[in-house]
Amino acid sequence: MNKIILVFLIILSGIKPVSALFLDVNIYHNFKVKAIDFSPTSGKYTLEADERIIRDFHKGISINISPLRDSVLLQINHYNVGLYKEVSLYGRGFINSFSLSSKKDSLPLRFYDDNLKIRVIDGRLQLLNNVDLEHYVAGVVQAEVGGSSKDIQFFYVQAVSCRTYALVNYLKHTVDGYNLCDQVHCQYYLGKSINSDIIRAVARTSGEVIIDSTGRMISAAFHSNCGGETVNSEDVWTNSTSYLKSRIDTFCTSMSKAKWEVTIAKDDFLTILYQAFDFPLEDSISVDSALHFTQEHRKVFFIHSIPLKRIRQEFGFRSTFFSIESKNDSLHIKGRGFGHGVGLCQQGAIKMAELGINYHDIIKYYYKDTHIIHYSELKYNFMP
Ligand SMILES: [Zn+2]
Ligand SMILES: [Zn+2]
């Protein structure tokens, strides 16, 4: 196509001519991979090893990859292709994807977009999915919320949040030689998305990230259900931000994780308080306050300045937002919400999406004074 017409079409369509951004994601991060089979599932692949192009591969061919001392051994049908230090399988088709599996290590079969890089670290294979940012975002949304059908606006929210996280944490694993791992330490990622709504939501929000009032991308904290009131970040963690601020949430209170209740024997409760916090059991006023502790609105501390987050940890409660009802020898702990309560309340966001509220408004509701822009418009460089 004529270049001038192409530029004109790009302007007309509103698509920003931004070159694709690729991430190196360490896949099968929680496995010790000793052997794996690579098979193209669409497109075609070029094998590059030690800075040389070796050959092309099409669908139907399976390459067995294993470590041999500190090198990568490649075999097809038990015939050696070669022994290399660094191996890359680059997709050369219009759409490229591949499968990975291993009978030997009983690894789960997974499907990935784009490219694969392999090297040997400590006698095991290190597998990096060199993946387009947008494909990665679709995979993360799939792994995190893809199992159930959601309104498209909720997938927009998830796509923008996961993309922001990926770029904020672009350098998180630099010392390990890649950008992100595929576990919750970074973001859960099990390969390509198969949900057409998620793929559509990612394409529709392509490149969009959330920035705070100073123009920097935000740390997009989220939790399951806030119980009707979110929490300041400084009340749970040490750092205060302009956008992770407590607010009343009227959307999540009728959702499945809005309420919880547990019953504990009064003596057990007091014993744990004493053991964990040296609680003064001889002081009847303190004991009475503890046994009748209530929260109309969220508090930060339990009795005697014990942080509620420590109480939550010690007793394994779903949230810090609870009140205590004392009856005979039992305590009924009546709680609201599920999770730390900071940032976006997922069930509230799901409800807002069901009500047809736009994803920009959902994000602004939970992240104070924020905006959505394309990452190419950022005023600073997030990948020096
Ligand atoms: Zn990680
Ligand atoms: Zn909520």
mmCIF file of C-alpha atoms and ligand atoms in Angstrom:
data_model
loop_
_atom_site.group_PDB
_atom_site.id
_atom_site.type_symbol
_atom_site.label_atom_id
_atom_site.label_comp_id
_atom_site.label_asym_id
_atom_site.label_seq_id
_atom_site.Cartn_x
_atom_site.Cartn_y
_atom_site.Cartn_z
ATOM 1 C CA MET A 1 0.000 0.000 0.000
ATOM 2 C CA ASN A 2 1.117 3.513 -0.732
ATOM 3 C CA LYS A 3 2.704 4.986 2.434
ATOM 4 C CA ILE A 4 0.703 8.230 2.256
ATOM 5 C CA ILE A 5 -2.591 6.309 2.031
ATOM 6 C CA LEU A 6 -1.509 4.119 4.963
ATOM 7 C CA VAL A 7 -0.740 7.154 7.187
ATOM 8 C CA PHE A 8 -4.059 8.706 6.107
ATOM 9 C CA LEU A 9 -5.926 5.502 7.039
ATOM 10 C CA ILE A 10 -4.176 5.366 10.407
ATOM 11 C CA ILE A 11 -5.222 8.960 11.154
ATOM 12 C CA LEU A 12 -8.794 8.239 10.000
ATOM 13 C CA SER A 13 -9.078 5.104 12.113
ATOM 14 C CA GLY A 14 -7.667 6.835 15.188
ATOM 15 C CA ILE A 15 -5.062 4.077 15.635
ATOM 16 C CA LYS A 16 -1.794 5.428 16.940
ATOM 17 C CA PRO A 17 1.126 4.202 14.820
ATOM 18 C CA VAL A 18 3.049 2.900 17.843
ATOM 19 C CA SER A 19 5.491 0.072 17.342
ATOM 20 C CA ALA A 20 4.634 -3.028 19.350
ATOM 21 C CA LEU A 21 6.166 -3.428 22.770
ATOM 22 C CA PHE A 22 7.460 -6.902 23.658
ATOM 23 C CA LEU A 23 8.077 -8.354 27.106
ATOM 24 C CA ASP A 24 10.188 -11.320 28.162
ATOM 25 C CA VAL A 25 8.041 -13.350 30.556
ATOM 26 C CA ASN A 26 9.553 -16.321 32.398
ATOM 27 C CA ILE A 27 7.002 -19.107 31.860
ATOM 28 C CA TYR A 28 6.672 -22.357 33.852
ATOM 29 C CA HIS A 29 8.403 -20.256 36.524
ATOM 30 C CA ASN A 30 7.360 -22.589 39.364
ATOM 31 C CA PHE A 31 8.598 -25.733 37.557
ATOM 32 C CA LYS A 32 12.094 -27.158 37.198
ATOM 33 C CA VAL A 33 11.979 -27.809 33.467
ATOM 34 C CA LYS A 34 14.285 -30.582 32.206
ATOM 35 C CA ALA A 35 12.617 -31.191 28.840
ATOM 36 C CA ILE A 36 9.869 -29.617 26.775
ATOM 37 C CA ASP A 37 8.260 -30.064 23.359
ATOM 38 C CA PHE A 38 7.650 -26.986 21.205
ATOM 39 C CA SER A 39 5.086 -27.184 18.371
ATOM 40 C CA PRO A 40 3.882 -24.272 16.194
ATOM 41 C CA THR A 41 0.063 -24.073 16.253
ATOM 42 C CA SER A 42 -0.263 -21.176 13.810
ATOM 43 C CA GLY A 43 2.065 -19.116 11.635
ATOM 44 C CA LYS A 44 5.619 -20.223 10.954
ATOM 45 C CA TYR A 45 8.716 -20.112 13.102
ATOM 46 C CA THR A 46 12.385 -19.445 12.467
ATOM 47 C CA LEU A 47 14.949 -21.072 14.708
ATOM 48 C CA GLU A 48 17.794 -18.726 15.593
ATOM 49 C CA ALA A 49 20.616 -20.029 17.740
ATOM 50 C CA ASP A 50 23.830 -18.345 18.845
ATOM 51 C CA GLU A 51 23.086 -15.443 16.479
ATOM 52 C CA ARG A 52 22.620 -17.635 13.398
ATOM 53 C CA ILE A 53 19.445 -18.535 11.523
ATOM 54 C CA ILE A 54 19.243 -22.330 11.558
ATOM 55 C CA ARG A 55 15.958 -23.214 9.804
ATOM 56 C CA ASP A 56 12.186 -22.637 9.572
ATOM 57 C CA PHE A 57 9.429 -24.664 11.198
ATOM 58 C CA HIS A 58 5.772 -25.029 10.293
ATOM 59 C CA LYS A 59 2.750 -26.455 12.046
ATOM 60 C CA GLY A 60 2.981 -30.210 12.531
ATOM 61 C CA ILE A 61 6.626 -30.314 13.600
ATOM 62 C CA SER A 62 7.523 -30.871 17.227
ATOM 63 C CA ILE A 63 10.917 -29.892 18.585
ATOM 64 C CA ASN A 64 12.206 -31.535 21.744
ATOM 65 C CA ILE A 65 14.238 -29.148 23.899
ATOM 66 C CA SER A 66 16.421 -30.287 26.801
ATOM 67 C CA PRO A 67 19.538 -29.159 28.674
ATOM 68 C CA LEU A 68 22.898 -30.824 28.041
ATOM 69 C CA ARG A 69 25.456 -29.462 30.498
ATOM 70 C CA ASP A 70 25.134 -25.667 30.065
ATOM 71 C CA SER A 71 23.724 -25.822 26.518
ATOM 72 C CA VAL A 72 20.339 -26.318 24.869
ATOM 73 C CA LEU A 73 19.935 -29.577 22.936
ATOM 74 C CA LEU A 74 17.351 -29.516 20.130
ATOM 75 C CA GLN A 75 16.002 -32.734 18.627
ATOM 76 C CA ILE A 76 13.324 -33.628 16.090
ATOM 77 C CA ASN A 77 12.146 -37.256 16.201
ATOM 78 C CA HIS A 78 15.244 -38.104 18.267
ATOM 79 C CA TYR A 79 17.591 -36.675 15.616
ATOM 80 C CA ASN A 80 19.872 -33.923 16.861
ATOM 81 C CA VAL A 81 19.311 -30.500 15.301
ATOM 82 C CA GLY A 82 22.119 -28.959 17.319
ATOM 83 C CA LEU A 83 23.556 -27.886 20.645
ATOM 84 C CA TYR A 84 23.435 -24.152 21.376
ATOM 85 C CA LYS A 85 23.917 -21.617 24.182
ATOM 86 C CA GLU A 86 20.964 -19.356 23.307
ATOM 87 C CA VAL A 87 17.984 -20.480 21.268
ATOM 88 C CA SER A 88 15.106 -18.341 19.951
ATOM 89 C CA LEU A 89 12.037 -19.424 18.030
ATOM 90 C CA TYR A 90 10.653 -16.352 16.265
ATOM 91 C CA GLY A 91 7.192 -16.252 14.736
ATOM 92 C CA ARG A 92 7.348 -15.083 11.113
ATOM 93 C CA GLY A 93 3.695 -15.451 10.118
ATOM 94 C CA PHE A 94 0.868 -12.918 10.478
ATOM 95 C CA ILE A 95 -0.375 -14.580 13.672
ATOM 96 C CA ASN A 96 2.024 -16.876 15.502
ATOM 97 C CA SER A 97 1.326 -19.208 18.378
ATOM 98 C CA PHE A 98 2.789 -22.413 19.729
ATOM 99 C CA SER A 99 2.161 -25.131 22.285
ATOM 100 C CA LEU A 100 4.483 -26.389 24.995
ATOM 101 C CA SER A 101 4.200 -29.707 26.768
ATOM 102 C CA SER A 102 6.379 -32.341 28.335
ATOM 103 C CA LYS A 103 5.557 -35.939 29.190
ATOM 104 C CA LYS A 104 8.852 -36.344 31.008
ATOM 105 C CA ASP A 105 8.333 -33.549 33.547
ATOM 106 C CA SER A 106 4.513 -33.853 33.443
ATOM 107 C CA LEU A 107 4.238 -30.149 32.684
ATOM 108 C CA PRO A 108 0.752 -28.837 31.858
ATOM 109 C CA LEU A 109 0.060 -28.325 28.144
ATOM 110 C CA ARG A 110 -0.094 -24.584 27.403
ATOM 111 C CA PHE A 111 -0.490 -22.355 24.367
ATOM 112 C CA TYR A 112 1.404 -19.104 23.866
ATOM 113 C CA ASP A 113 1.480 -16.211 21.408
ATOM 114 C CA ASP A 114 4.586 -14.913 19.623
ATOM 115 C CA ASN A 115 8.138 -16.033 20.406
ATOM 116 C CA LEU A 116 10.110 -18.337 22.689
ATOM 117 C CA LYS A 117 13.658 -17.874 23.996
ATOM 118 C CA ILE A 118 15.498 -20.688 25.736
ATOM 119 C CA ARG A 119 18.735 -20.997 27.671
ATOM 120 C CA VAL A 120 20.111 -23.281 30.365
ATOM 121 C CA ILE A 121 20.488 -21.973 33.915
ATOM 122 C CA ASP A 122 21.807 -24.329 36.630
ATOM 123 C CA GLY A 123 21.173 -27.415 34.506
ATOM 124 C CA ARG A 124 17.520 -26.520 33.802
ATOM 125 C CA LEU A 125 15.718 -24.839 30.939
ATOM 126 C CA GLN A 126 14.800 -21.198 31.357
ATOM 127 C CA LEU A 127 11.847 -20.493 29.061
ATOM 128 C CA LEU A 128 11.009 -16.914 28.148
ATOM 129 C CA ASN A 129 7.870 -16.040 26.222
ATOM 130 C CA ASN A 130 8.911 -12.987 24.196
ATOM 131 C CA VAL A 131 5.376 -11.694 23.829
ATOM 132 C CA ASP A 132 3.601 -8.621 22.498
ATOM 133 C CA LEU A 133 2.363 -6.534 25.451
ATOM 134 C CA GLU A 134 -1.266 -6.782 24.257
ATOM 135 C CA HIS A 135 -1.124 -10.582 23.923
ATOM 136 C CA TYR A 136 0.394 -10.756 27.404
ATOM 137 C CA VAL A 137 -2.361 -8.528 28.863
ATOM 138 C CA ALA A 138 -5.056 -10.745 27.301
ATOM 139 C CA GLY A 139 -3.361 -13.819 28.821
ATOM 140 C CA VAL A 140 -3.217 -12.226 32.280
ATOM 141 C CA VAL A 141 -6.877 -11.146 32.209
ATOM 142 C CA GLN A 142 -7.717 -14.692 31.051
ATOM 143 C CA ALA A 143 -5.767 -16.269 33.942
ATOM 144 C CA GLU A 144 -7.148 -13.898 36.552
ATOM 145 C CA VAL A 145 -10.829 -13.491 35.657
ATOM 146 C CA GLY A 146 -11.386 -15.396 32.391
ATOM 147 C CA GLY A 147 -13.129 -18.366 33.953
ATOM 148 C CA SER A 148 -16.490 -16.656 34.268
ATOM 149 C CA SER A 149 -18.374 -14.446 31.866
ATOM 150 C CA LYS A 150 -18.258 -10.772 32.775
ATOM 151 C CA ASP A 151 -19.561 -7.595 31.233
ATOM 152 C CA ILE A 152 -17.162 -6.200 28.639
ATOM 153 C CA GLN A 153 -16.641 -2.981 30.679
ATOM 154 C CA PHE A 154 -15.167 -5.114 33.468
ATOM 155 C CA PHE A 155 -12.723 -6.694 31.024
ATOM 156 C CA TYR A 156 -11.771 -3.143 29.928
ATOM 157 C CA VAL A 157 -11.011 -2.305 33.573
ATOM 158 C CA GLN A 158 -8.942 -5.483 33.954
ATOM 159 C CA ALA A 159 -7.069 -4.935 30.681
ATOM 160 C CA VAL A 160 -6.071 -1.358 31.563
ATOM 161 C CA SER A 161 -5.071 -2.367 35.123
ATOM 162 C CA CYS A 162 -3.002 -5.409 34.039
ATOM 163 C CA ARG A 163 -1.259 -3.363 31.319
ATOM 164 C CA THR A 164 -0.438 -0.619 33.828
ATOM 165 C CA TYR A 165 0.981 -3.224 36.216
ATOM 166 C CA ALA A 166 3.125 -4.760 33.467
ATOM 167 C CA LEU A 167 4.681 -1.422 32.518
ATOM 168 C CA VAL A 168 5.139 -0.215 36.122
ATOM 169 C CA ASN A 169 6.939 -3.498 36.836
ATOM 170 C CA TYR A 170 8.772 -3.663 33.517
ATOM 171 C CA LEU A 171 12.160 -3.913 35.286
ATOM 172 C CA LYS A 172 11.070 -6.137 38.192
ATOM 173 C CA HIS A 173 13.145 -9.164 37.091
ATOM 174 C CA THR A 174 15.992 -7.362 35.321
ATOM 175 C CA VAL A 175 18.592 -9.131 37.487
ATOM 176 C CA ASP A 176 17.141 -12.488 36.365
ATOM 177 C CA GLY A 177 17.412 -11.554 32.686
ATOM 178 C CA TYR A 178 13.730 -10.999 31.919
ATOM 179 C CA ASN A 179 10.852 -8.595 32.650
ATOM 180 C CA LEU A 180 8.204 -10.541 34.571
ATOM 181 C CA CYS A 181 7.558 -14.042 35.927
ATOM 182 C CA ASP A 182 4.248 -15.849 35.334
ATOM 183 C CA GLN A 183 3.262 -16.229 39.007
ATOM 184 C CA VAL A 184 1.311 -13.926 41.365
ATOM 185 C CA HIS A 185 4.651 -12.395 42.397
ATOM 186 C CA CYS A 186 4.178 -10.488 39.128
ATOM 187 C CA GLN A 187 0.874 -11.357 37.428
ATOM 188 C CA TYR A 188 -0.579 -14.825 36.913
ATOM 189 C CA TYR A 189 -0.084 -15.794 33.239
ATOM 190 C CA LEU A 190 -0.766 -19.218 31.768
ATOM 191 C CA GLY A 191 -0.490 -18.394 28.078
ATOM 192 C CA LYS A 192 -2.734 -17.009 25.382
ATOM 193 C CA SER A 193 -6.308 -15.927 25.956
ATOM 194 C CA ILE A 194 -9.090 -18.009 24.445
ATOM 195 C CA ASN A 195 -11.945 -15.716 25.488
ATOM 196 C CA SER A 196 -13.106 -13.566 22.547
ATOM 197 C CA ASP A 197 -14.573 -10.913 24.899
ATOM 198 C CA ILE A 198 -11.214 -10.536 26.646
ATOM 199 C CA ILE A 199 -9.341 -10.334 23.328
ATOM 200 C CA ARG A 200 -11.817 -7.673 22.156
ATOM 201 C CA ALA A 201 -11.488 -5.710 25.435
ATOM 202 C CA VAL A 202 -7.687 -5.744 25.179
ATOM 203 C CA ALA A 203 -7.781 -4.595 21.541
ATOM 204 C CA ARG A 204 -10.307 -1.850 22.335
ATOM 205 C CA THR A 205 -8.112 -0.472 25.158
ATOM 206 C CA SER A 206 -4.814 -1.153 23.361
ATOM 207 C CA GLY A 207 -1.919 0.722 24.990
ATOM 208 C CA GLU A 208 -4.105 2.382 27.644
ATOM 209 C CA VAL A 209 -2.651 2.817 31.145
ATOM 210 C CA ILE A 210 -3.772 4.593 34.333
ATOM 211 C CA ILE A 211 -1.839 7.676 35.503
ATOM 212 C CA ASP A 212 -2.106 9.707 38.706
ATOM 213 C CA SER A 213 -2.464 13.489 38.952
ATOM 214 C CA THR A 214 1.312 13.911 38.437
ATOM 215 C CA GLY A 215 1.311 11.887 35.211
ATOM 216 C CA ARG A 216 2.957 8.740 36.566
ATOM 217 C CA MET A 217 1.487 5.281 36.110
ATOM 218 C CA ILE A 218 -0.233 4.033 39.251
ATOM 219 C CA SER A 219 0.254 0.964 41.394
ATOM 220 C CA ALA A 220 -3.170 -0.503 40.603
ATOM 221 C CA ALA A 221 -3.894 -2.384 43.853
ATOM 222 C CA PHE A 222 -7.122 -4.379 43.930
ATOM 223 C CA HIS A 223 -8.987 -6.807 46.159
ATOM 224 C CA SER A 224 -12.073 -8.980 46.009
ATOM 225 C CA ASN A 225 -14.693 -7.002 47.969
ATOM 226 C CA CYS A 226 -14.262 -3.941 50.228
ATOM 227 C CA GLY A 227 -17.455 -4.509 52.219
ATOM 228 C CA GLY A 228 -18.728 -1.010 51.415
ATOM 229 C CA GLU A 229 -15.653 1.079 52.218
ATOM 230 C CA THR A 230 -12.145 0.925 50.738
ATOM 231 C CA VAL A 231 -8.948 1.539 52.723
ATOM 232 C CA ASN A 232 -6.132 4.114 52.530
ATOM 233 C CA SER A 233 -2.931 2.421 51.309
ATOM 234 C CA GLU A 234 -0.998 3.847 54.277
ATOM 235 C CA ASP A 235 -3.357 2.047 56.679
ATOM 236 C CA VAL A 236 -2.352 -1.357 55.286
ATOM 237 C CA TRP A 237 1.106 -0.725 53.866
ATOM 238 C CA THR A 238 3.545 2.041 54.749
ATOM 239 C CA ASN A 239 3.329 4.189 51.630
ATOM 240 C CA SER A 240 0.731 6.862 51.064
ATOM 241 C CA THR A 241 -0.395 7.712 47.514
ATOM 242 C CA SER A 242 -2.737 10.351 46.131
ATOM 243 C CA TYR A 243 -4.969 7.733 44.451
ATOM 244 C CA LEU A 244 -5.255 4.812 46.936
ATOM 245 C CA LYS A 245 -7.659 6.628 49.260
ATOM 246 C CA SER A 246 -10.523 5.332 51.362
ATOM 247 C CA ARG A 247 -13.976 5.827 49.880
ATOM 248 C CA ILE A 248 -17.520 4.587 50.423
ATOM 249 C CA ASP A 249 -18.461 1.929 47.856
ATOM 250 C CA THR A 250 -22.192 1.464 47.311
ATOM 251 C CA PHE A 251 -21.789 -1.131 44.528
ATOM 252 C CA CYS A 252 -20.314 -4.237 46.204
ATOM 253 C CA THR A 253 -22.478 -4.596 49.306
ATOM 254 C CA SER A 254 -24.977 -7.025 47.769
ATOM 255 C CA MET A 255 -22.294 -9.158 46.079
ATOM 256 C CA SER A 256 -21.276 -12.686 47.123
ATOM 257 C CA LYS A 257 -18.217 -11.736 49.188
ATOM 258 C CA ALA A 258 -19.740 -8.692 50.936
ATOM 259 C CA LYS A 259 -20.336 -10.458 54.259
ATOM 260 C CA TRP A 260 -18.716 -13.171 56.349
ATOM 261 C CA GLU A 261 -19.211 -14.561 59.830
ATOM 262 C CA VAL A 262 -17.216 -16.824 62.116
ATOM 263 C CA THR A 263 -17.848 -18.052 65.642
ATOM 264 C CA ILE A 264 -14.982 -18.398 68.118
ATOM 265 C CA ALA A 265 -14.997 -19.541 71.743
ATOM 266 C CA LYS A 266 -14.459 -16.514 73.964
ATOM 267 C CA ASP A 267 -11.549 -18.176 75.816
ATOM 268 C CA ASP A 268 -9.779 -19.126 72.573
ATOM 269 C CA PHE A 269 -10.094 -15.565 71.292
ATOM 270 C CA LEU A 270 -8.632 -14.071 74.471
ATOM 271 C CA THR A 271 -5.844 -16.662 74.645
ATOM 272 C CA ILE A 272 -4.731 -15.826 71.107
ATOM 273 C CA LEU A 273 -4.887 -12.089 71.896
ATOM 274 C CA TYR A 274 -2.683 -12.685 74.918
ATOM 275 C CA GLN A 275 -0.200 -14.942 73.114
ATOM 276 C CA ALA A 276 0.117 -12.797 69.988
ATOM 277 C CA PHE A 277 -0.162 -9.303 71.442
ATOM 278 C CA ASP A 278 0.456 -9.662 75.160
ATOM 279 C CA PHE A 279 -3.109 -8.453 75.689
ATOM 280 C CA PRO A 280 -3.782 -7.522 79.380
ATOM 281 C CA LEU A 281 -6.339 -10.182 80.342
ATOM 282 C CA GLU A 282 -6.284 -8.957 83.974
ATOM 283 C CA ASP A 283 -7.740 -5.590 82.885
ATOM 284 C CA SER A 284 -11.523 -6.137 82.752
ATOM 285 C CA ILE A 285 -12.174 -2.859 80.892
ATOM 286 C CA SER A 286 -9.766 -3.830 78.085
ATOM 287 C CA VAL A 287 -11.256 -7.335 77.878
ATOM 288 C CA ASP A 288 -14.788 -5.927 77.744
ATOM 289 C CA SER A 289 -13.797 -3.480 74.973
ATOM 290 C CA ALA A 290 -12.210 -6.315 72.971
ATOM 291 C CA LEU A 291 -15.267 -8.572 73.317
ATOM 292 C CA HIS A 292 -17.603 -5.791 72.173
ATOM 293 C CA PHE A 293 -15.442 -4.247 69.464
ATOM 294 C CA THR A 294 -17.527 -2.653 66.679
ATOM 295 C CA GLN A 295 -16.892 -0.841 63.401
ATOM 296 C CA GLU A 296 -19.601 1.302 61.878
ATOM 297 C CA HIS A 297 -16.961 2.683 59.532
ATOM 298 C CA ARG A 298 -13.577 1.107 59.039
ATOM 299 C CA LYS A 299 -11.057 1.570 61.832
ATOM 300 C CA VAL A 300 -7.299 1.076 61.572
ATOM 301 C CA PHE A 301 -6.735 -0.237 65.104
ATOM 302 C CA PHE A 302 -8.282 -2.795 67.413
ATOM 303 C CA ILE A 303 -8.134 -2.194 71.209
ATOM 304 C CA HIS A 304 -4.768 -1.004 72.607
ATOM 305 C CA SER A 305 -3.508 0.233 69.240
ATOM 306 C CA ILE A 306 -3.179 -3.304 67.849
ATOM 307 C CA PRO A 307 -3.367 -2.850 64.057
ATOM 308 C CA LEU A 308 -6.459 -4.551 62.663
ATOM 309 C CA LYS A 309 -4.328 -5.974 59.845
ATOM 310 C CA ARG A 310 -2.367 -7.910 62.508
ATOM 311 C CA ILE A 311 -5.633 -9.202 64.016
ATOM 312 C CA ARG A 312 -6.741 -10.285 60.547
ATOM 313 C CA GLN A 313 -3.462 -12.184 59.995
ATOM 314 C CA GLU A 314 -3.508 -13.840 63.408
ATOM 315 C CA PHE A 315 -7.112 -15.079 63.176
ATOM 316 C CA GLY A 316 -7.198 -15.653 59.409
ATOM 317 C CA PHE A 317 -10.203 -13.361 58.959
ATOM 318 C CA ARG A 318 -11.356 -12.460 55.448
ATOM 319 C CA SER A 319 -10.994 -8.733 56.178
ATOM 320 C CA THR A 320 -10.257 -6.186 58.926
ATOM 321 C CA PHE A 321 -13.792 -4.775 58.639
ATOM 322 C CA PHE A 322 -15.609 -6.693 61.414
ATOM 323 C CA SER A 323 -17.558 -6.238 64.622
ATOM 324 C CA ILE A 324 -17.838 -8.646 67.554
ATOM 325 C CA GLU A 325 -21.031 -9.838 69.221
ATOM 326 C CA SER A 326 -20.561 -11.608 72.522
ATOM 327 C CA LYS A 327 -23.060 -14.319 73.503
ATOM 328 C CA ASN A 328 -22.460 -16.570 76.506
ATOM 329 C CA ASP A 329 -19.130 -18.314 75.902
ATOM 330 C CA SER A 330 -19.042 -17.595 72.153
ATOM 331 C CA LEU A 331 -18.105 -14.658 69.988
ATOM 332 C CA HIS A 332 -19.814 -14.059 66.671
ATOM 333 C CA ILE A 333 -17.424 -12.163 64.428
ATOM 334 C CA LYS A 334 -19.482 -10.430 61.758
ATOM 335 C CA GLY A 335 -17.355 -9.148 58.916
ATOM 336 C CA ARG A 336 -17.699 -7.236 55.685
ATOM 337 C CA GLY A 337 -15.639 -7.636 52.504
ATOM 338 C CA PHE A 338 -12.806 -9.930 51.430
ATOM 339 C CA GLY A 339 -9.183 -8.855 51.043
ATOM 340 C CA HIS A 340 -7.019 -5.897 52.091
ATOM 341 C CA GLY A 341 -9.531 -3.303 50.854
ATOM 342 C CA VAL A 342 -7.012 -1.045 49.075
ATOM 343 C CA GLY A 343 -7.724 0.299 45.586
ATOM 344 C CA LEU A 344 -10.165 -1.307 43.178
ATOM 345 C CA CYS A 345 -12.935 -3.463 44.648
ATOM 346 C CA GLN A 346 -13.416 -6.206 42.029
ATOM 347 C CA GLN A 347 -16.983 -7.125 42.935
ATOM 348 C CA GLY A 348 -17.929 -3.441 43.042
ATOM 349 C CA ALA A 349 -16.364 -2.970 39.611
ATOM 350 C CA ILE A 350 -18.240 -6.035 38.292
ATOM 351 C CA LYS A 351 -21.510 -4.556 39.585
ATOM 352 C CA MET A 352 -20.749 -1.146 38.040
ATOM 353 C CA ALA A 353 -19.987 -2.849 34.711
ATOM 354 C CA GLU A 354 -23.303 -4.743 34.891
ATOM 355 C CA LEU A 355 -25.047 -1.405 35.383
ATOM 356 C CA GLY A 356 -23.453 -0.176 32.173
ATOM 357 C CA ILE A 357 -21.015 2.263 33.769
ATOM 358 C CA ASN A 358 -18.076 3.118 31.522
ATOM 359 C CA TYR A 359 -14.672 1.681 32.476
ATOM 360 C CA HIS A 360 -13.107 5.171 32.734
ATOM 361 C CA ASP A 361 -15.671 6.032 35.432
ATOM 362 C CA ILE A 362 -15.155 2.694 37.223
ATOM 363 C CA ILE A 363 -11.390 3.283 37.378
ATOM 364 C CA LYS A 364 -11.801 6.889 38.579
ATOM 365 C CA TYR A 365 -14.253 5.685 41.242
ATOM 366 C CA TYR A 366 -11.643 3.474 42.907
ATOM 367 C CA TYR A 367 -8.435 5.337 41.996
ATOM 368 C CA LYS A 368 -8.811 8.984 43.036
ATOM 369 C CA ASP A 369 -7.824 11.729 40.558
ATOM 370 C CA THR A 370 -6.527 9.327 37.907
ATOM 371 C CA HIS A 371 -6.727 9.383 34.108
ATOM 372 C CA ILE A 372 -6.310 6.925 31.282
ATOM 373 C CA ILE A 373 -3.812 7.677 28.520
ATOM 374 C CA HIS A 374 -1.870 5.718 25.913
ATOM 375 C CA TYR A 375 1.558 4.770 27.240
ATOM 376 C CA SER A 376 3.201 6.523 24.272
ATOM 377 C CA GLU A 377 1.905 9.790 25.806
ATOM 378 C CA LEU A 378 3.730 9.287 29.118
ATOM 379 C CA LYS A 379 6.021 12.187 29.965
ATOM 380 C CA TYR A 380 8.737 9.906 31.360
ATOM 381 C CA ASN A 381 10.569 6.778 30.251
ATOM 382 C CA PHE A 382 9.472 3.654 32.131
ATOM 383 C CA MET A 383 12.057 1.429 30.431
ATOM 384 C CA PRO A 384 15.427 3.177 30.646
HETATM 385 ZN ZN ZN B 1 7.772 -12.081 39.430
HETATM 386 ZN ZN ZN B 2 -16.461 -2.549 47.373
#
